[in-house]
Coordinates of C-alpha atoms in Angstrom, one line a residue:
Chain A
M1 CA 0.5 0.2 0.0
S2 CA 2.9 2.6 -0.2
N3 CA 1.9 4.0 -3.3
I4 CA -1.3 5.2 -1.4
K5 CA -1.2 8.9 -1.3
L6 CA -4.5 9.8 1.0
G7 CA -2.8 8.8 4.2
D8 CA -3.8 10.0 7.7
D9 CA -3.1 13.5 6.3
F10 CA -5.7 13.4 3.7
T11 CA -8.3 12.0 6.6
N12 CA -7.4 14.5 9.5
A13 CA -7.8 17.7 6.2
V14 CA -11.4 15.9 6.1
I15 CA -11.9 15.6 9.6
A16 CA -10.9 19.4 9.9
A17 CA -12.5 20.5 7.1
T18 CA -15.6 20.7 9.8
G19 CA -16.8 24.6 10.5
P20 CA -16.7 26.6 13.8
K21 CA -20.1 26.4 14.0
A22 CA -20.5 22.5 14.4
D23 CA -22.7 21.6 17.9
P24 CA -20.3 19.5 19.7
R25 CA -21.8 16.2 19.1
V26 CA -21.7 16.3 15.4
R27 CA -17.9 17.3 15.6
T28 CA -17.0 14.6 18.3
V29 CA -19.1 11.2 16.5
F30 CA -18.0 12.6 12.5
A31 CA -14.6 13.2 13.2
S32 CA -14.6 9.1 14.2
L33 CA -16.6 8.6 11.7
I34 CA -15.0 9.7 9.0
R35 CA -11.7 8.1 10.7
H36 CA -13.3 4.5 10.6
L37 CA -14.2 4.4 7.4
H38 CA -11.0 5.4 5.8
D39 CA -8.9 3.9 7.7
F40 CA -11.7 0.9 6.6
T41 CA -11.2 2.1 3.5
R42 CA -7.6 2.2 3.3
E43 CA -7.5 -1.2 5.2
N44 CA -9.4 -3.0 2.5
Q45 CA -8.1 -0.9 -0.6
I46 CA -11.6 -0.8 -1.3
T47 CA -11.8 0.1 -4.9
V48 CA -13.8 3.0 -7.4
D49 CA -15.7 -0.5 -8.8
E50 CA -16.8 -1.9 -5.0
W51 CA -17.6 1.5 -3.5
T52 CA -20.0 1.4 -6.5
K53 CA -21.7 -1.0 -5.9
A54 CA -22.0 -0.4 -2.4
V55 CA -23.5 3.2 -3.6
S56 CA -25.6 1.5 -5.6
L57 CA -27.2 -1.6 -2.8
M58 CA -28.2 2.2 -0.7
N59 CA -29.2 3.8 -2.8
R60 CA -31.9 0.9 -3.9
A61 CA -32.1 0.4 0.1
G62 CA -33.1 4.2 0.0
Q63 CA -35.6 3.5 -3.1
M64 CA -37.1 0.7 -1.3
S65 CA -38.4 1.9 1.2
N66 CA -41.7 3.6 2.2
E67 CA -44.2 3.8 5.1
K68 CA -44.0 -0.2 5.4
R69 CA -40.8 -0.8 5.1
N70 CA -37.1 0.4 6.5
E71 CA -34.9 -1.6 4.3
G72 CA -32.2 0.9 5.0
Q73 CA -32.9 -0.2 8.7
L74 CA -32.8 -3.9 7.3
V75 CA -29.3 -3.5 6.1
C76 CA -28.0 -2.5 9.2
D77 CA -30.4 -4.9 11.2
V78 CA -28.6 -7.7 9.4
L79 CA -24.7 -6.1 10.2
G80 CA -25.7 -6.4 13.9
L81 CA -26.0 -2.1 14.1
E82 CA -29.6 -2.1 15.6
S83 CA -29.0 -4.6 18.2
L84 CA -25.9 -2.4 19.3
V85 CA -26.9 0.7 19.6
D86 CA -30.4 -0.5 21.2
D87 CA -28.1 -1.8 23.9
I88 CA -26.4 1.3 24.0
T89 CA -28.9 3.1 24.7
N90 CA -30.3 1.3 27.3
S91 CA -27.0 1.6 29.3
L92 CA -27.2 5.2 29.1
L93 CA -31.0 5.0 30.2
V94 CA -30.7 2.1 32.6
G95 CA -28.3 3.3 35.8
E96 CA -26.0 0.0 36.3
S97 CA -27.4 -1.2 39.9
Y98 CA -30.2 -2.4 38.5
E99 CA -31.1 -5.9 37.1
A100 CA -33.9 -4.3 34.9
T101 CA -35.1 -7.1 31.9
A102 CA -33.0 -7.3 28.9
T103 CA -33.8 -5.5 25.4
A104 CA -34.2 -6.3 22.4
I105 CA -34.2 -4.3 18.7
L106 CA -37.8 -2.5 18.0
G107 CA -38.0 -4.0 14.5
P108 CA -39.2 -2.5 11.7
F109 CA -43.7 -3.2 12.3
Y110 CA -43.8 -1.3 15.0
R111 CA -47.3 1.1 15.4
D112 CA -47.4 3.6 17.3
D113 CA -51.3 4.2 16.6
T114 CA -52.5 0.5 18.2
P115 CA -55.2 1.1 20.1
A116 CA -55.6 -0.1 23.6
I117 CA -57.7 -2.9 24.9
P118 CA -58.5 -4.5 28.3
N119 CA -56.6 -6.8 30.0
D120 CA -57.5 -10.6 29.3
A121 CA -58.9 -9.7 26.2
S122 CA -57.6 -12.0 22.8
I123 CA -55.3 -10.0 20.4
V124 CA -56.2 -13.3 17.8
L125 CA -58.8 -11.3 15.4
T126 CA -57.9 -13.4 12.6
P127 CA -57.0 -16.8 13.5
P128 CA -54.4 -18.7 11.7
K129 CA -56.0 -20.9 8.7
D130 CA -53.7 -23.5 8.5
G131 CA -54.0 -25.4 11.9
K132 CA -50.8 -24.1 12.7
G133 CA -52.5 -21.2 15.8
E134 CA -51.5 -22.5 19.1
N135 CA -53.3 -20.1 21.7
V136 CA -51.0 -18.7 24.3
Y137 CA -52.7 -17.2 27.8
M138 CA -49.5 -14.6 28.5
H139 CA -49.8 -13.3 31.8
G140 CA -47.0 -11.4 34.3
I141 CA -46.3 -8.8 36.6
V142 CA -44.9 -5.3 36.2
T143 CA -42.2 -3.9 38.6
D144 CA -40.0 -1.6 40.0
A145 CA -36.5 -3.0 39.6
A146 CA -34.7 -0.9 42.2
T147 CA -38.0 -1.5 45.1
G148 CA -39.7 -5.1 43.8
K149 CA -43.1 -3.4 44.5
P150 CA -45.2 -3.7 41.1
I151 CA -46.2 -1.1 39.1
P152 CA -49.8 -0.2 38.0
G153 CA -50.7 1.8 35.2
A154 CA -47.8 0.7 33.1
K155 CA -48.3 0.5 29.0
I156 CA -47.9 -2.6 26.9
D157 CA -47.6 -2.6 23.5
I158 CA -47.2 -5.8 22.1
W159 CA -46.7 -7.3 18.8
Q160 CA -46.5 -10.5 16.9
C161 CA -46.7 -12.1 13.6
S162 CA -49.2 -14.5 12.4
T163 CA -48.1 -18.2 11.6
N164 CA -47.5 -17.8 8.0
G165 CA -44.9 -15.4 8.9
M166 CA -46.1 -12.3 7.9
Y167 CA -47.4 -8.9 10.3
E168 CA -51.1 -7.8 9.6
Q169 CA -49.8 -4.9 8.0
Q170 CA -48.3 -6.9 5.1
D171 CA -51.4 -9.3 4.9
P172 CA -54.0 -8.3 3.4
D173 CA -55.5 -11.5 4.6
Q174 CA -55.1 -10.3 7.8
A175 CA -58.0 -7.7 10.1
E176 CA -56.6 -4.7 11.0
W177 CA -54.8 -4.7 14.5
N178 CA -54.7 -8.8 14.3
L179 CA -51.7 -10.5 16.6
R180 CA -51.3 -6.4 18.0
G181 CA -52.2 -4.6 21.1
K182 CA -52.2 -2.0 23.9
L183 CA -52.4 -3.0 27.9
T184 CA -52.5 -1.9 30.8
T185 CA -51.5 -3.3 34.4
D186 CA -54.0 -3.0 36.4
E187 CA -53.7 -2.5 40.4
N188 CA -51.2 -5.0 41.2
G189 CA -49.0 -4.5 38.3
Y190 CA -50.6 -7.6 36.4
Y191 CA -51.4 -7.9 32.8
G192 CA -52.8 -10.4 30.5
V193 CA -53.4 -11.8 26.7
Y194 CA -54.6 -14.3 24.8
C195 CA -52.0 -14.4 21.7
I196 CA -50.2 -17.6 19.2
R197 CA -47.5 -19.0 20.3
P198 CA -44.5 -17.5 18.0
V199 CA -43.0 -18.7 14.7
P200 CA -40.0 -17.9 12.9
Y201 CA -39.9 -16.1 9.7
P202 CA -37.6 -14.9 7.3
I203 CA -36.9 -11.3 7.2
P204 CA -37.9 -9.7 3.6
Y205 CA -35.1 -10.4 1.8
D206 CA -36.2 -9.6 -1.6
G207 CA -34.0 -5.9 -1.0
P208 CA -30.7 -5.3 -0.1
A209 CA -30.8 -6.8 3.2
G210 CA -31.6 -10.4 1.1
D211 CA -28.8 -9.6 -1.3
L212 CA -27.0 -9.2 1.5
L213 CA -27.6 -12.0 3.4
Q214 CA -26.8 -14.2 0.3
L215 CA -23.3 -12.4 -0.3
L216 CA -22.9 -13.3 3.3
D217 CA -23.8 -17.1 2.3
R218 CA -26.4 -16.0 5.7
H219 CA -30.5 -17.5 5.6
P220 CA -32.9 -14.6 6.9
W221 CA -34.8 -16.4 9.0
R222 CA -35.6 -15.0 12.8
P223 CA -36.2 -17.3 15.4
G224 CA -39.9 -17.2 16.6
H225 CA -40.7 -14.2 19.3
I226 CA -43.0 -11.9 21.2
H227 CA -42.4 -8.0 21.0
L228 CA -42.6 -6.2 23.9
L229 CA -42.7 -2.0 24.3
I230 CA -43.5 -0.9 27.6
G231 CA -43.4 2.5 29.5
I232 CA -44.9 4.3 31.8
N233 CA -43.8 8.1 33.7
G234 CA -40.3 7.6 35.8
Y235 CA -39.0 4.5 34.3
A236 CA -36.8 4.4 31.8
P237 CA -38.6 2.5 28.1
L238 CA -38.6 -1.1 28.3
T239 CA -37.8 -2.3 24.8
T240 CA -37.3 -6.0 24.4
Q241 CA -38.4 -9.2 22.4
I242 CA -39.2 -12.7 24.2
F243 CA -38.0 -15.6 22.3
D244 CA -39.8 -19.6 22.5
R245 CA -36.5 -21.7 24.1
T246 CA -37.4 -24.5 21.7
S247 CA -37.7 -21.9 18.4
K248 CA -35.3 -22.6 16.0
Y249 CA -32.8 -19.9 14.4
L250 CA -31.8 -18.5 18.6
I251 CA -27.9 -19.3 17.8
D252 CA -28.6 -17.6 14.6
D253 CA -31.4 -14.8 14.4
S254 CA -30.7 -12.8 11.2
V255 CA -30.6 -9.6 12.9
F256 CA -28.6 -10.7 16.3
A257 CA -31.4 -10.1 19.3
V258 CA -31.6 -12.9 20.8
K259 CA -30.1 -13.0 24.7
D260 CA -30.4 -15.7 27.0
E261 CA -32.4 -13.9 29.6
L262 CA -35.3 -13.4 27.0
L263 CA -35.6 -17.2 27.0
V264 CA -39.2 -18.3 27.4
D265 CA -41.1 -21.4 28.2
F266 CA -44.2 -22.2 26.7
K267 CA -46.0 -24.3 29.3
P268 CA -49.4 -26.2 28.6
I269 CA -52.3 -24.7 30.8
Q270 CA -55.2 -26.6 32.1
D271 CA -58.7 -25.8 32.4
N272 CA -58.6 -22.8 30.1
P273 CA -60.9 -23.2 27.3
K274 CA -59.1 -20.2 25.5
A275 CA -55.6 -21.7 25.6
E276 CA -53.5 -24.7 24.9
L277 CA -50.2 -22.7 26.3
E278 CA -49.4 -20.4 29.5
L279 CA -46.9 -18.3 29.4
V280 CA -46.1 -16.8 32.8
Y281 CA -43.6 -13.4 31.8
D282 CA -42.3 -10.6 34.7
V283 CA -41.2 -7.6 33.4
K284 CA -38.4 -5.6 35.8
L285 CA -38.9 -2.0 34.5
A286 CA -36.0 0.3 36.0
P287 CA -35.8 3.3 37.5
S288 CA -35.3 6.5 34.7
K289 CA -31.7 8.4 35.1
A290 CA -31.7 11.5 37.0
Chain B
M1 CA -19.8 2.1 29.5
S2 CA -19.2 -0.6 31.3
N3 CA -23.1 -1.5 31.5
I4 CA -22.7 -2.0 27.5
K5 CA -23.6 -6.6 27.2
L6 CA -23.0 -6.0 23.4
G7 CA -18.8 -5.7 23.6
D8 CA -16.2 -7.8 21.2
D9 CA -18.3 -11.3 21.5
F10 CA -20.8 -9.8 19.7
T11 CA -18.6 -7.7 16.9
N12 CA -17.3 -10.9 17.0
A13 CA -20.6 -13.7 16.6
V14 CA -21.8 -11.3 14.0
I15 CA -18.2 -11.8 12.0
A16 CA -18.9 -15.7 12.7
A17 CA -21.8 -16.0 10.7
T18 CA -20.9 -15.9 7.7
G19 CA -21.5 -18.8 5.6
P20 CA -18.9 -20.8 4.2
K21 CA -19.6 -20.2 0.9
A22 CA -19.0 -16.6 0.8
D23 CA -16.0 -15.1 -1.6
P24 CA -13.3 -14.6 0.2
R25 CA -12.8 -11.0 -0.3
V26 CA -16.5 -10.7 0.6
R27 CA -15.6 -12.1 3.6
T28 CA -12.8 -10.2 4.5
V29 CA -13.7 -6.8 4.1
F30 CA -17.2 -7.2 5.9
A31 CA -15.7 -8.4 8.4
S32 CA -14.0 -6.0 8.5
L33 CA -16.5 -3.5 7.9
I34 CA -18.9 -4.9 10.6
R35 CA -15.7 -4.5 13.1
H36 CA -15.2 -1.0 12.6
L37 CA -19.0 0.5 12.5
H38 CA -19.4 -1.6 15.7
D39 CA -16.3 0.3 17.3
F40 CA -17.5 3.5 16.2
T41 CA -21.2 2.9 17.0
R42 CA -19.4 1.8 21.0
E43 CA -16.8 4.2 21.4
N44 CA -19.3 7.2 20.3
Q45 CA -22.1 5.7 21.8
I46 CA -24.3 6.3 19.6
T47 CA -28.2 5.7 20.4
V48 CA -31.3 4.7 18.1
D49 CA -31.9 8.4 18.3
E50 CA -29.3 8.8 16.1
W51 CA -28.7 5.9 14.4
T52 CA -32.5 6.4 13.5
K53 CA -31.1 9.7 11.9
A54 CA -28.6 8.3 10.1
V55 CA -31.1 5.6 8.1
S56 CA -33.3 7.8 7.5
L57 CA -30.7 10.6 5.7
M58 CA -29.4 7.6 4.0
N59 CA -33.0 6.4 3.0
R60 CA -33.5 9.7 1.3
A61 CA -30.1 9.7 0.0
G62 CA -31.7 7.1 -2.7
Q63 CA -35.5 8.2 -2.7
M64 CA -33.6 11.6 -4.5
S65 CA -31.2 9.5 -6.7
N66 CA -32.0 9.3 -10.5
E67 CA -30.5 8.6 -14.0
K68 CA -29.2 12.5 -13.2
R69 CA -28.4 12.7 -9.9
N70 CA -27.0 9.7 -7.6
E71 CA -27.4 11.6 -4.2
G72 CA -25.5 7.9 -2.0
Q73 CA -22.1 9.3 -4.0
L74 CA -22.3 12.9 -2.9
V75 CA -22.8 12.1 0.5
C76 CA -19.9 9.9 0.3
D77 CA -18.2 12.6 -1.9
V78 CA -18.6 15.7 1.2
L79 CA -16.9 12.4 3.8
G80 CA -13.9 12.3 0.9
L81 CA -14.8 8.5 0.3
E82 CA -14.7 8.8 -3.8
S83 CA -11.3 10.5 -3.3
L84 CA -10.0 7.8 -1.1
V85 CA -10.7 5.3 -3.4
D86 CA -10.2 6.7 -6.4
D87 CA -6.7 6.9 -4.9
I88 CA -6.7 3.8 -4.1
T89 CA -7.6 2.3 -7.3
N90 CA -5.3 4.2 -9.7
S91 CA -2.1 2.9 -6.9
L92 CA -3.7 -1.0 -7.7
L93 CA -3.6 0.3 -11.4
V94 CA -0.2 2.5 -11.6
G95 CA 3.0 0.7 -10.7
E96 CA 4.8 2.6 -8.5
S97 CA 7.9 2.8 -10.2
Y98 CA 6.0 5.5 -12.6
E99 CA 5.9 9.3 -12.8
A100 CA 1.9 8.8 -14.3
T101 CA -0.4 12.3 -14.2
A102 CA -2.6 12.4 -10.9
T103 CA -6.2 11.0 -10.2
A104 CA -8.9 12.7 -9.2
I105 CA -12.5 11.7 -8.8
L106 CA -15.4 11.0 -11.4
G107 CA -17.9 13.0 -10.0
P108 CA -21.7 12.3 -10.9
F109 CA -21.7 14.4 -14.7
Y110 CA -19.7 11.8 -16.0
R111 CA -21.7 11.2 -19.1
D112 CA -20.6 8.1 -21.1
D113 CA -22.0 8.3 -24.2
T114 CA -20.0 11.6 -25.0
P115 CA -19.8 11.7 -29.1
A116 CA -16.3 11.9 -30.8
I117 CA -15.7 15.5 -31.5
P118 CA -12.0 16.3 -34.5
N119 CA -9.4 18.3 -32.7
D120 CA -9.6 21.4 -32.4
A121 CA -13.4 22.0 -32.3
S122 CA -14.9 24.0 -30.4
I123 CA -16.6 22.3 -27.4
V124 CA -18.6 25.1 -26.7
L125 CA -22.2 24.7 -28.1
T126 CA -23.9 27.3 -26.1
P127 CA -21.8 30.6 -24.8
P128 CA -22.1 31.3 -21.7
K129 CA -24.8 34.2 -21.7
D130 CA -23.8 36.3 -18.1
G131 CA -19.9 37.1 -20.1
K132 CA -18.3 35.7 -17.9
G133 CA -17.3 32.5 -20.3
E134 CA -13.8 33.2 -21.1
N135 CA -13.0 30.9 -24.1
V136 CA -9.4 29.0 -23.5
Y137 CA -7.2 26.9 -26.4
M138 CA -6.9 23.6 -24.4
H139 CA -3.9 21.7 -25.5
G140 CA -1.3 19.3 -24.6
I141 CA 0.6 15.8 -25.3
V142 CA 0.1 12.6 -24.4
T143 CA 2.8 10.3 -23.2
D144 CA 4.0 7.2 -21.7
A145 CA 5.0 7.0 -18.5
A146 CA 7.7 4.7 -19.0
T147 CA 9.3 5.8 -22.8
G148 CA 7.9 9.2 -22.7
K149 CA 6.9 8.4 -25.9
P150 CA 3.7 10.4 -27.3
I151 CA 0.4 7.4 -27.2
P152 CA -1.4 8.4 -30.5
G153 CA -4.9 7.2 -30.6
A154 CA -5.4 8.2 -26.9
K155 CA -9.5 8.6 -26.3
I156 CA -9.8 11.6 -24.1
D157 CA -13.0 12.7 -22.3
I158 CA -13.5 16.2 -21.1
W159 CA -16.3 17.6 -19.6
Q160 CA -16.8 20.8 -17.7
C161 CA -19.8 22.9 -16.5
S162 CA -21.2 26.5 -17.7
T163 CA -20.3 30.0 -15.8
N164 CA -24.2 29.0 -14.1
G165 CA -22.2 26.1 -12.2
M166 CA -24.3 23.8 -14.5
Y167 CA -23.9 21.0 -16.2
E168 CA -25.4 20.6 -19.9
Q169 CA -27.8 17.6 -18.6
Q170 CA -28.8 19.8 -15.4
D171 CA -30.0 23.0 -17.6
P172 CA -32.6 23.1 -20.2
D173 CA -31.2 26.3 -21.3
Q174 CA -27.9 24.1 -22.5
A175 CA -27.3 22.2 -25.8
E176 CA -27.0 18.9 -25.3
W177 CA -23.5 17.8 -25.4
N178 CA -22.6 21.3 -24.1
L179 CA -18.8 21.5 -22.6
R180 CA -18.7 18.1 -22.9
G181 CA -16.9 16.4 -26.2
K182 CA -14.4 13.1 -26.6
L183 CA -11.7 13.9 -28.3
T184 CA -8.7 11.2 -29.6
T185 CA -4.6 11.8 -29.7
D186 CA -3.1 12.4 -33.3
E187 CA -0.1 10.2 -34.6
N188 CA 2.0 12.8 -32.3
G189 CA 0.1 12.7 -29.1
Y190 CA -1.8 16.0 -29.7
Y191 CA -4.4 17.0 -28.4
G192 CA -6.5 19.9 -28.9
V193 CA -9.5 21.7 -27.8
Y194 CA -11.4 24.9 -27.7
C195 CA -13.3 25.0 -24.2
I196 CA -14.3 27.7 -21.5
R197 CA -11.7 28.8 -18.4
P198 CA -13.8 26.6 -14.9
V199 CA -15.5 28.8 -12.7
P200 CA -16.9 27.1 -9.1
Y201 CA -19.8 25.8 -8.3
P202 CA -22.2 24.3 -5.1
I203 CA -22.6 20.5 -4.9
P204 CA -26.5 20.0 -5.0
Y205 CA -26.8 21.1 -1.3
D206 CA -31.0 20.7 -1.9
G207 CA -30.6 17.0 -0.4
P208 CA -28.7 14.6 2.1
A209 CA -25.9 15.8 1.6
G210 CA -26.9 19.1 1.9
D211 CA -27.6 18.6 5.0
L212 CA -24.7 16.6 6.0
L213 CA -22.6 20.4 4.7
Q214 CA -25.2 22.1 6.9
L215 CA -24.7 20.1 10.0
L216 CA -20.9 19.6 9.6
D217 CA -20.8 23.9 8.8
R218 CA -19.1 23.8 5.4
H219 CA -19.9 25.0 2.6
P220 CA -21.1 23.2 -1.3
W221 CA -18.2 24.7 -3.7
R222 CA -15.8 23.2 -6.0
P223 CA -12.8 25.1 -7.3
G224 CA -13.0 26.1 -11.1
H225 CA -12.0 22.5 -12.9
I226 CA -11.9 20.4 -15.7
H227 CA -13.2 16.7 -15.7
L228 CA -10.9 14.6 -17.7
L229 CA -10.8 10.7 -19.0
I230 CA -8.2 9.6 -20.1
G231 CA -7.8 5.5 -21.5
I232 CA -5.9 3.8 -24.4
N233 CA -5.0 0.2 -24.4
G234 CA -2.2 -1.0 -22.1
Y235 CA -2.5 2.0 -20.5
A236 CA -3.8 2.3 -16.8
P237 CA -7.0 4.8 -17.2
L238 CA -6.5 7.9 -16.0
T239 CA -9.8 9.7 -14.5
T240 CA -8.8 13.0 -13.3
Q241 CA -9.5 16.9 -12.3
I242 CA -7.2 20.0 -13.3
F243 CA -8.5 22.6 -11.4
D244 CA -7.5 26.7 -12.5
R245 CA -4.1 28.3 -10.0
T246 CA -6.4 31.0 -9.2
S247 CA -9.6 29.5 -8.2
K248 CA -11.7 30.2 -4.8
Y249 CA -11.9 26.9 -2.7
L250 CA -8.9 25.2 -3.9
I251 CA -8.2 25.2 -0.2
D252 CA -11.7 24.1 0.9
D253 CA -12.7 22.0 -2.2
S254 CA -16.5 20.4 -0.4
V255 CA -15.4 17.0 -2.5
F256 CA -11.7 17.4 -1.3
A257 CA -10.5 16.5 -5.2
V258 CA -7.6 19.2 -5.0
K259 CA -3.8 18.2 -5.3
D260 CA -0.5 20.1 -6.2
E261 CA 0.1 18.3 -9.8
L262 CA -3.0 19.0 -10.7
L263 CA -3.3 23.1 -10.5
V264 CA -3.3 24.8 -13.8
D265 CA -2.3 28.3 -15.6
F266 CA -4.6 29.6 -17.8
K267 CA -2.3 32.2 -19.4
P268 CA -3.5 34.8 -22.3
I269 CA -2.9 34.4 -25.9
Q270 CA -2.4 35.8 -29.0
D271 CA -3.1 35.9 -33.0
N272 CA -6.0 33.4 -32.2
P273 CA -9.2 34.8 -32.8
K274 CA -11.0 31.9 -31.0
A275 CA -9.6 32.2 -27.9
E276 CA -8.0 34.8 -25.1
L277 CA -6.8 31.9 -22.9
E278 CA -4.3 29.5 -23.8
L279 CA -4.2 26.0 -21.5
V280 CA -0.8 24.2 -21.9
Y281 CA -1.6 20.6 -20.2
D282 CA 0.9 16.8 -21.2
V283 CA 0.0 13.8 -20.0
K284 CA 1.2 10.2 -18.9
L285 CA -0.3 7.6 -18.7
A286 CA 1.4 4.5 -17.0
P287 CA 1.2 1.0 -18.6
S288 CA -1.0 -1.1 -16.9
K289 CA -0.2 -3.7 -14.6
A290 CA 0.7 -7.2 -16.2

């Protein structure tokens, strides 16, 4: 590489071009970004052809993105980036001393306009037609990670895909809000909901994220999981996913979201006409920092 | 950062997910890319909000890109990336021992279908209406950097913007192919063309690249320059730009393409009814590597 002329001096000049009025955080982050990008480019002797392919892939990701699909996010996800920023964000929100519930990525299928439902309602508006839908009574107590006391009034957004691997907004055959609801814990911190046992599904792989997976000789599958977003004033908001301990793809989740603490057990339930399985899942929320 | 859980082990797991059938170059490059991206993310404690803004910026860059505009490329350009890959590519094409003409980035305004024109023709099809167009007789000899001998038959693509800062494909008031042509050196390696003295112009800043420049408190201007792309079998293709030594923005080119070796002098010319200025620019091509 001795005849590469644009070395560290060049990189320093690009960084130094940042003007005096740039926000200090922007200045720091971009200095680091520029240095990492340049170092990566030099260390690997990235050619114009390779860079052009990368630019084209990123442009295509943008062109494919719309209200229902965020391909740029998906490209990051298959490289583990969303899991990493999720972990970092949580570490900034939660004091080190709390043993709070572990987080996982939000993913692209959350809807912030999900309607409220009462406890012990069912979110199965369109029962799976393939016979694979096992009904689950999921319930638990939300407590304060510092005091152990129940937290009444916490909002719990829950969403999952159907047994065909599609979320309701991807699938015209599912009713709007199918397998999606917003619960509120009662005075004892209790929440309960009827849902289905989650199944593995592939992330969309007909775009740049899929091209990347193919380049990297990887599959697009995710293990069966249920998404949760839990929040109430005074506590760090919790975004997480819980995974069926018996699911395939736990060790090779295409978006690297699985953590040991997030594996859960679906157990047979007796004397409940509305469910064959029970999932007890308690949540510990950490008080917000300052 | 002690409570960030996803450290090097996580990064190694993401890298290790690459399958056995991935191309060796892909494997190496992505291992390095993933490590740099994760290190950058951890070192700067990038949050979900910041990452979401970055994804949205990249998605918008793709959505803004079309046949006439490549916003993803422009985003890279303002971070110095295209200059870097250009330099690296040239170092791979050219043996270290040759003192060949220095390269610069292609930029987004090249057209690969530019028609051939004879030597000493003018590319000024639509003369500037603002009176700022100074006519230039540009000419020189293309030689072999190893032997010093002239190279007949070399193709020289030349393109420049008009005095309003726009290339013909951006400007409905310019004739197609205005300020653009493909020359061929004669038996003595000679080329000659009539063009205009280049003027500074701002890169398009109504999109994500402009947003970045604003964030970084930088201006979008480029110094006055003429683009050249020179090729003939047996020699490393040469992409370059030459810059008016008296132009503004030589030390703060928004896309970091200026090199000392690429500064040129426009001098008054006598007895030529077609030009007020003369630019002598010789080119040395390096033999291709094996």
